[in-house]
PDB file of C-alpha atoms in Angstrom:
ATOM      1  CA  ASP X   1      83.411 123.027 105.777  1.00 70.00           C
ATOM      2  CA  VAL X   2      79.977 124.341 103.143  1.00 71.00           C
ATOM      3  CA  LYS X   3      78.381 126.925 105.299  1.00 90.00           C
ATOM      4  CA  VAL X   4      74.639 126.821 103.807  1.00 96.00           C
ATOM      5  CA  THR X   5      73.278 129.756 106.518  1.00 96.00           C
ATOM      6  CA  GLN X   6      69.900 130.427 106.513  1.00 96.00           C
ATOM      7  CA  SER X   7      68.589 133.734 108.149  1.00 90.00           C
ATOM      8  CA  SER X   8      66.323 133.028 110.585  1.00 92.00           C
ATOM      9  CA  ARG X   9      65.446 129.299 112.700  1.00 94.00           C
ATOM     10  CA  TYR X  10      61.774 130.827 113.974  1.00 96.00           C
ATOM     11  CA  LEU X  11      59.575 133.344 112.270  1.00 97.00           C
ATOM     12  CA  VAL X  12      56.442 134.219 112.868  1.00 98.00           C
ATOM     13  CA  LYS X  13      53.721 136.458 110.628  1.00 97.00           C
ATOM     14  CA  ARG X  14      50.549 136.802 109.486  1.00 98.00           C
ATOM     15  CA  THR X  15      47.993 135.410 106.940  1.00 98.00           C
ATOM     16  CA  GLY X  16      48.604 137.862 104.283  1.00 97.00           C
ATOM     17  CA  GLU X  17      51.871 140.087 105.254  1.00 97.00           C
ATOM     18  CA  LYS X  18      55.011 139.590 102.591  1.00 97.00           C
ATOM     19  CA  VAL X  19      57.847 136.696 103.600  1.00 97.00           C
ATOM     20  CA  PHE X  20      61.083 136.776 102.072  1.00 97.00           C
ATOM     21  CA  LEU X  21      63.523 134.180 103.541  1.00 98.00           C
ATOM     22  CA  GLU X  22      66.955 134.715 103.963  1.00 97.00           C
ATOM     23  CA  CYS X  23      69.723 132.217 102.136  1.00 97.00           C
ATOM     24  CA  VAL X  24      73.991 132.514 101.361  1.00 97.00           C
ATOM     25  CA  GLN X  25      76.051 130.407 100.993  1.00 96.00           C
ATOM     26  CA  ASP X  26      79.618 131.186 101.214  1.00 93.00           C
ATOM     27  CA  MET X  27      81.412 128.272  99.107  1.00 92.00           C
ATOM     28  CA  ASP X  28      80.724 129.652  95.940  1.00 93.00           C
ATOM     29  CA  HIS X  29      78.135 126.774  93.906  1.00 94.00           C
ATOM     30  CA  GLU X  30      76.704 127.288  90.921  1.00 94.00           C
ATOM     31  CA  ASN X  31      73.128 125.825  91.973  1.00 95.00           C
ATOM     32  CA  MET X  32      70.968 126.547  94.759  1.00 97.00           C
ATOM     33  CA  PHE X  33      67.345 124.946  95.954  1.00 97.00           C
ATOM     34  CA  TRP X  34      64.425 126.003  98.093  1.00 98.00           C
ATOM     35  CA  TYR X  35      62.354 122.535  99.712  1.00 97.00           C
ATOM     36  CA  ARG X  36      59.371 122.845 102.366  1.00 97.00           C
ATOM     37  CA  GLN X  37      59.836 119.376 104.361  1.00 95.00           C
ATOM     38  CA  ASP X  38      56.120 118.937 106.535  1.00 93.00           C
ATOM     39  CA  PRO X  39      55.281 115.473 108.010  1.00 87.00           C
ATOM     40  CA  GLY X  40      54.389 112.859 106.052  1.00 82.00           C
ATOM     41  CA  LEU X  41      55.587 114.342 102.128  1.00 85.00           C
ATOM     42  CA  GLY X  42      59.304 114.708 102.780  1.00 88.00           C
ATOM     43  CA  LEU X  43      60.973 117.267 101.212  1.00 93.00           C
ATOM     44  CA  ARG X  44      59.289 118.174  98.409  1.00 95.00           C
ATOM     45  CA  LEU X  45      61.103 121.159  96.201  1.00 96.00           C
ATOM     46  CA  ILE X  46      59.686 125.358  95.649  1.00 98.00           C
ATOM     47  CA  TYR X  47      61.747 126.649  92.833  1.00 98.00           C
ATOM     48  CA  PHE X  48      66.097 126.262  92.024  1.00 97.00           C
ATOM     49  CA  SER X  49      69.377 128.678  90.257  1.00 97.00           C
ATOM     50  CA  TYR X  50      71.733 126.675  88.998  1.00 94.00           C
ATOM     51  CA  ASP X  51      72.991 130.553  87.789  1.00 92.00           C
ATOM     52  CA  VAL X  52      72.863 134.033  88.849  1.00 92.00           C
ATOM     53  CA  LYS X  53      69.541 135.963  88.015  1.00 87.00           C
ATOM     54  CA  MET X  54      68.742 132.206  86.534  1.00 91.00           C
ATOM     55  CA  LYS X  55      65.575 130.422  88.377  1.00 95.00           C
ATOM     56  CA  GLU X  56      63.648 127.459  87.517  1.00 96.00           C
ATOM     57  CA  LYS X  57      60.188 125.686  89.000  1.00 97.00           C
ATOM     58  CA  GLY X  58      60.507 122.787  91.451  1.00 96.00           C
ATOM     59  CA  ASP X  59      57.461 121.025  91.837  1.00 94.00           C
ATOM     60  CA  ILE X  60      55.645 123.886  94.455  1.00 97.00           C
ATOM     61  CA  PRO X  61      55.933 127.105  92.897  1.00 97.00           C
ATOM     62  CA  GLU X  62      53.013 128.485  93.469  1.00 97.00           C
ATOM     63  CA  GLY X  63      52.271 131.212  96.238  1.00 97.00           C
ATOM     64  CA  TYR X  64      56.322 131.714  96.099  1.00 98.00           C
ATOM     65  CA  SER X  65      59.257 133.595  94.987  1.00 97.00           C
ATOM     66  CA  VAL X  66      61.688 133.688  94.337  1.00 97.00           C
ATOM     67  CA  SER X  67      65.585 136.116  93.416  1.00 97.00           C
ATOM     68  CA  ARG X  68      69.350 135.634  93.027  1.00 96.00           C
ATOM     69  CA  GLU X  69      71.196 138.484  92.484  1.00 94.00           C
ATOM     70  CA  LYS X  70      74.267 137.367  93.822  1.00 95.00           C
ATOM     71  CA  LYS X  71      75.827 134.197  93.695  1.00 95.00           C
ATOM     72  CA  GLU X  72      76.516 132.942  97.206  1.00 96.00           C
ATOM     73  CA  ARG X  73      72.625 134.116  98.485  1.00 97.00           C
ATOM     74  CA  PHE X  74      69.467 133.094  97.211  1.00 97.00           C
ATOM     75  CA  SER X  75      66.003 134.290  98.243  1.00 97.00           C
ATOM     76  CA  LEU X  76      62.355 132.663  98.696  1.00 98.00           C
ATOM     77  CA  ILE X  77      59.701 135.393  99.006  1.00 98.00           C
ATOM     78  CA  LEU X  78      55.855 134.511  99.965  1.00 98.00           C
ATOM     79  CA  GLU X  79      53.686 136.760  98.183  1.00 95.00           C
ATOM     80  CA  SER X  80      50.776 136.960 100.303  1.00 97.00           C
ATOM     81  CA  ALA X  81      51.112 134.291 103.022  1.00 97.00           C
ATOM     82  CA  SER X  82      48.746 131.828 103.854  1.00 98.00           C
ATOM     83  CA  THR X  83      47.801 129.183 106.724  1.00 97.00           C
ATOM     84  CA  ASN X  84      49.362 126.969 105.004  1.00 97.00           C
ATOM     85  CA  GLN X  85      52.062 127.940 103.978  1.00 98.00           C
ATOM     86  CA  THR X  86      53.350 126.913 107.577  1.00 98.00           C
ATOM     87  CA  SER X  87      55.580 124.498 107.499  1.00 97.00           C
ATOM     88  CA  MET X  88      60.370 124.427 107.541  1.00 97.00           C
ATOM     89  CA  TYR X  89      61.770 125.951 104.652  1.00 98.00           C
ATOM     90  CA  LEU X  90      65.209 124.446 103.810  1.00 98.00           C
ATOM     91  CA  CYS X  91      67.689 126.139 101.503  1.00 98.00           C
ATOM     92  CA  ALA X  92      70.987 123.386  99.988  1.00 97.00           C
ATOM     93  CA  SER X  93      73.442 124.544  97.715  1.00 97.00           C
ATOM     94  CA  ARG X  94      76.142 122.690  95.036  1.00 95.00           C
ATOM     95  CA  TRP X  95      78.870 122.949  93.139  1.00 92.00           C
ATOM     96  CA  GLN X  96      77.226 121.006  90.108  1.00 89.00           C
ATOM     97  CA  THR X  97      75.012 118.168  88.576  1.00 88.00           C
ATOM     98  CA  ASN X  98      76.593 114.443  90.572  1.00 89.00           C
ATOM     99  CA  GLN X  99      77.717 116.795  93.752  1.00 92.00           C
ATOM    100  CA  PRO X 100      75.833 116.523  97.261  1.00 93.00           C
ATOM    101  CA  GLN X 101      73.894 118.454  98.452  1.00 94.00           C
ATOM    102  CA  HIS X 102      74.639 121.356 101.577  1.00 96.00           C
ATOM    103  CA  PHE X 103      71.754 122.495 103.450  1.00 97.00           C
ATOM    104  CA  GLY X 104      71.244 125.598 106.163  1.00 97.00           C
ATOM    105  CA  ASP X 105      69.281 124.424 108.813  1.00 95.00           C
ATOM    106  CA  GLY X 106      66.232 125.423 107.385  1.00 96.00           C
ATOM    107  CA  THR X 107      63.667 127.782 109.110  1.00 97.00           C
ATOM    108  CA  ARG X 108      60.671 126.653 111.121  1.00 96.00           C
ATOM    109  CA  LEU X 109      57.651 129.595 109.205  1.00 98.00           C
ATOM    110  CA  SER X 110      54.797 129.888 110.991  1.00 98.00           C
ATOM    111  CA  ILE X 111      51.757 131.653 109.753  1.00 98.00           C
ATOM    112  CA  LEU X 112      48.776 132.628 112.192  1.00 97.00           C
TER     113      LEU X 112
ATOM    114  CA  GLY M   1      56.870 121.491 116.215  1.00 35.00           C
ATOM    115  CA  GLU M   2      55.245 118.266 114.635  1.00 38.00           C
ATOM    116  CA  SER M   3      59.098 115.543 113.897  1.00 43.00           C
ATOM    117  CA  VAL M   4      59.226 115.337 110.420  1.00 44.00           C
ATOM    118  CA  GLY M   5      59.334 112.122 111.394  1.00 47.00           C
ATOM    119  CA  LEU M   6      55.775 111.816 112.248  1.00 52.00           C
ATOM    120  CA  HIS M   7      54.304 108.564 110.489  1.00 65.00           C
ATOM    121  CA  LEU M   8      57.581 107.369 108.406  1.00 81.00           C
ATOM    122  CA  PRO M   9      58.338 103.663 109.021  1.00 90.00           C
ATOM    123  CA  THR M  10      61.030 103.159 111.927  1.00 92.00           C
ATOM    124  CA  LEU M  11      64.176 100.651 113.139  1.00 95.00           C
ATOM    125  CA  SER M  12      64.884 100.410 116.859  1.00 96.00           C
ATOM    126  CA  VAL M  13      68.815  98.827 117.248  1.00 97.00           C
ATOM    127  CA  GLN M  14      69.934  97.759 120.150  1.00 97.00           C
ATOM    128  CA  GLU M  15      73.682 100.259 121.059  1.00 97.00           C
ATOM    129  CA  GLY M  16      76.225  97.888 119.661  1.00 97.00           C
ATOM    130  CA  ASP M  17      73.895  96.245 117.374  1.00 97.00           C
ATOM    131  CA  ASN M  18      74.941  96.551 113.192  1.00 97.00           C
ATOM    132  CA  SER M  19      71.989  99.189 111.090  1.00 97.00           C
ATOM    133  CA  ILE M  20      70.556  98.106 107.729  1.00 97.00           C
ATOM    134  CA  ILE M  21      68.821 100.885 106.058  1.00 96.00           C
ATOM    135  CA  ASN M  22      67.411  99.551 102.729  1.00 95.00           C
ATOM    136  CA  CYS M  23      66.269 102.349 100.154  1.00 94.00           C
ATOM    137  CA  ALA M  24      63.918 101.575  96.239  1.00 93.00           C
ATOM    138  CA  TYR M  25      64.631 104.083  93.926  1.00 90.00           C
ATOM    139  CA  SER M  26      62.378 105.301  91.133  1.00 83.00           C
ATOM    140  CA  ASN M  27      64.335 105.212  87.986  1.00 90.00           C
ATOM    141  CA  SER M  28      66.819 102.346  86.457  1.00 91.00           C
ATOM    142  CA  ALA M  29      68.914 105.965  84.405  1.00 91.00           C
ATOM    143  CA  SER M  30      70.419 107.421  88.546  1.00 93.00           C
ATOM    144  CA  ASP M  31      73.317 107.496  87.895  1.00 93.00           C
ATOM    145  CA  TYR M  32      74.401 109.719  91.529  1.00 95.00           C
ATOM    146  CA  PHE M  33      73.061 108.257  95.184  1.00 96.00           C
ATOM    147  CA  ILE M  34      73.160 110.238  97.963  1.00 97.00           C
ATOM    148  CA  TRP M  35      72.310 108.920 102.342  1.00 97.00           C
ATOM    149  CA  TYR M  36      70.995 112.574 104.109  1.00 97.00           C
ATOM    150  CA  LYS M  37      71.098 111.975 108.081  1.00 97.00           C
ATOM    151  CA  GLN M  38      68.492 114.844 110.030  1.00 96.00           C
ATOM    152  CA  GLU M  39      67.986 115.138 113.545  1.00 95.00           C
ATOM    153  CA  SER M  40      65.852 116.859 115.243  1.00 91.00           C
ATOM    154  CA  GLY M  41      65.532 120.527 114.172  1.00 89.00           C
ATOM    155  CA  LYS M  42      68.530 120.621 111.764  1.00 92.00           C
ATOM    156  CA  GLY M  43      69.055 120.788 108.368  1.00 95.00           C
ATOM    157  CA  PRO M  44      69.821 117.662 106.166  1.00 96.00           C
ATOM    158  CA  GLN M  45      73.876 116.358 106.359  1.00 96.00           C
ATOM    159  CA  PHE M  46      75.747 114.599 104.333  1.00 96.00           C
ATOM    160  CA  ILE M  47      76.973 111.226 105.055  1.00 97.00           C
ATOM    161  CA  ILE M  48      77.796 108.693 101.610  1.00 98.00           C
ATOM    162  CA  ASP M  49      77.678 109.202  97.867  1.00 97.00           C
ATOM    163  CA  ILE M  50      78.491 106.556  95.353  1.00 97.00           C
ATOM    164  CA  ARG M  51      77.780 106.668  92.187  1.00 95.00           C
ATOM    165  CA  SER M  52      76.672 104.424  89.625  1.00 94.00           C
ATOM    166  CA  ASN M  53      79.945 102.458  88.158  1.00 95.00           C
ATOM    167  CA  MET M  54      80.565 101.365  91.301  1.00 96.00           C
ATOM    168  CA  ASP M  55      78.284  99.234  93.735  1.00 96.00           C
ATOM    169  CA  LYS M  56      79.780  99.971  97.300  1.00 98.00           C
ATOM    170  CA  ARG M  57      81.280 102.532  99.210  1.00 98.00           C
ATOM    171  CA  GLN M  58      82.870 102.548 102.381  1.00 97.00           C
ATOM    172  CA  GLY M  59      83.324 105.772 105.149  1.00 95.00           C
ATOM    173  CA  GLN M  60      83.989 105.450 108.306  1.00 93.00           C
ATOM    174  CA  ARG M  61      81.511 103.626 110.271  1.00 96.00           C
ATOM    175  CA  VAL M  62      78.689 104.017 107.313  1.00 98.00           C
ATOM    176  CA  THR M  63      78.444 101.585 104.111  1.00 98.00           C
ATOM    177  CA  VAL M  64      76.582 102.075 101.329  1.00 98.00           C
ATOM    178  CA  LEU M  65      75.532  99.443  98.071  1.00 97.00           C
ATOM    179  CA  LEU M  66      74.239 100.254  95.329  1.00 97.00           C
ATOM    180  CA  ASN M  67      72.429  97.335  93.596  1.00 96.00           C
ATOM    181  CA  LYS M  68      71.191  98.503  90.272  1.00 94.00           C
ATOM    182  CA  THR M  69      69.926  95.396  88.739  1.00 94.00           C
ATOM    183  CA  VAL M  70      67.166  96.143  91.274  1.00 93.00           C
ATOM    184  CA  LYS M  71      66.849  99.469  92.069  1.00 93.00           C
ATOM    185  CA  HIS M  72      68.055  98.856  96.161  1.00 94.00           C
ATOM    186  CA  LEU M  73      70.576 101.207  97.092  1.00 95.00           C
ATOM    187  CA  SER M  74      71.263 100.544 101.257  1.00 97.00           C
ATOM    188  CA  LEU M  75      72.943 102.185 104.187  1.00 97.00           C
ATOM    189  CA  GLN M  76      75.153 100.336 106.465  1.00 98.00           C
ATOM    190  CA  ILE M  77      76.547 101.908 110.119  1.00 98.00           C
ATOM    191  CA  ALA M  78      78.853  99.950 112.438  1.00 97.00           C
ATOM    192  CA  ALA M  79      77.878  99.567 115.804  1.00 97.00           C
ATOM    193  CA  THR M  80      75.089 101.549 116.345  1.00 97.00           C
ATOM    194  CA  GLN M  81      75.426 105.095 118.515  1.00 97.00           C
ATOM    195  CA  PRO M  82      73.230 106.551 120.337  1.00 96.00           C
ATOM    196  CA  GLY M  83      74.441 110.091 118.425  1.00 96.00           C
ATOM    197  CA  ASP M  84      73.044 108.309 115.331  1.00 97.00           C
ATOM    198  CA  SER M  85      68.733 108.292 116.161  1.00 97.00           C
ATOM    199  CA  ALA M  86      68.024 110.710 113.219  1.00 96.00           C
ATOM    200  CA  VAL M  87      66.564 109.713 110.492  1.00 95.00           C
ATOM    201  CA  TYR M  88      67.747 108.590 107.067  1.00 96.00           C
ATOM    202  CA  PHE M  89      66.664 110.088 103.728  1.00 93.00           C
ATOM    203  CA  CYS M  90      67.778 108.320  99.812  1.00 95.00           C
ATOM    204  CA  ALA M  91      68.519 110.495  97.127  1.00 95.00           C
ATOM    205  CA  GLU M  92      69.464 110.231  93.990  1.00 94.00           C
ATOM    206  CA  ASN M  93      70.630 112.517  90.399  1.00 92.00           C
ATOM    207  CA  VAL M  94      67.788 110.594  87.544  1.00 89.00           C
ATOM    208  CA  ARG M  95      69.292 113.052  85.199  1.00 85.00           C
ATOM    209  CA  ARG M  96      71.927 115.584  84.553  1.00 82.00           C
ATOM    210  CA  ASN M  97      71.261 118.670  85.838  1.00 82.00           C
ATOM    211  CA  THR M  98      68.569 118.099  87.726  1.00 88.00           C
ATOM    212  CA  PRO M  99      67.804 117.984  91.269  1.00 91.00           C
ATOM    213  CA  LEU M 100      67.802 115.063  93.373  1.00 92.00           C
ATOM    214  CA  VAL M 101      65.182 113.400  94.212  1.00 91.00           C
ATOM    215  CA  PHE M 102      64.535 112.669  97.700  1.00 92.00           C
ATOM    216  CA  GLY M 103      63.044 110.000  99.737  1.00 90.00           C
ATOM    217  CA  LYS M 104      60.103 109.835 102.700  1.00 87.00           C
ATOM    218  CA  GLY M 105      63.030 108.742 105.539  1.00 92.00           C
ATOM    219  CA  THR M 106      63.363 106.224 107.164  1.00 94.00           C
ATOM    220  CA  ARG M 107      64.105 107.043 112.018  1.00 94.00           C
ATOM    221  CA  LEU M 108      66.764 105.105 112.748  1.00 97.00           C
ATOM    222  CA  SER M 109      65.959 104.933 116.677  1.00 96.00           C
ATOM    223  CA  VAL M 110      68.696 103.579 118.782  1.00 96.00           C
ATOM    224  CA  ILE M 111      68.488 101.431 122.268  1.00 94.00           C
ATOM    225  CA  ALA M 112      70.825 102.224 124.840  1.00 89.00           C
TER     226      ALA M 112
END
């Protein structure tokens, strides 16, 4: 089974802090994704990556950056956290297009 | 924290009955479709997928139907159980090498 692991289930940070969310997958998947999920808004794509050192902006990249130095790891960075970034963050990976995306269990991030 | 299912359409079914969850997709060029299940506090879990060259696919207790004429996708769950209570999302692949596009979701509530 595919395993997508997010480093923290719950995280509390303060406004202005730099926050790192880590995601690791164990199936040698090419593609990785970061979403945030908010009530009434569904899943919104922040950034994605189709290969090591490659990144593409999703629908809501403002205030975020990403890093993919190794194939199995995709990090989401909040450069200066703000309260409107309080949300559930979900990482996903897939082998290639037209294959299922597999999700981690999410990180519930609160910015105070 | 707030449920990700807040404000979603809800389907309530009796335990043992069949459930049908519907989804209207956006793009007639979409060639791949997936259903996900998301339980409270967890990430979306892959259930079943279907390609556009098919109109029906069956899994264990689940069937996905695709009607390309009216851009409609449905998920049928046979003999619904309490463990099926969750939010269900459809997703489509609009173009090659692009991320999936997710629907807003439907909450399934099973009455014992």
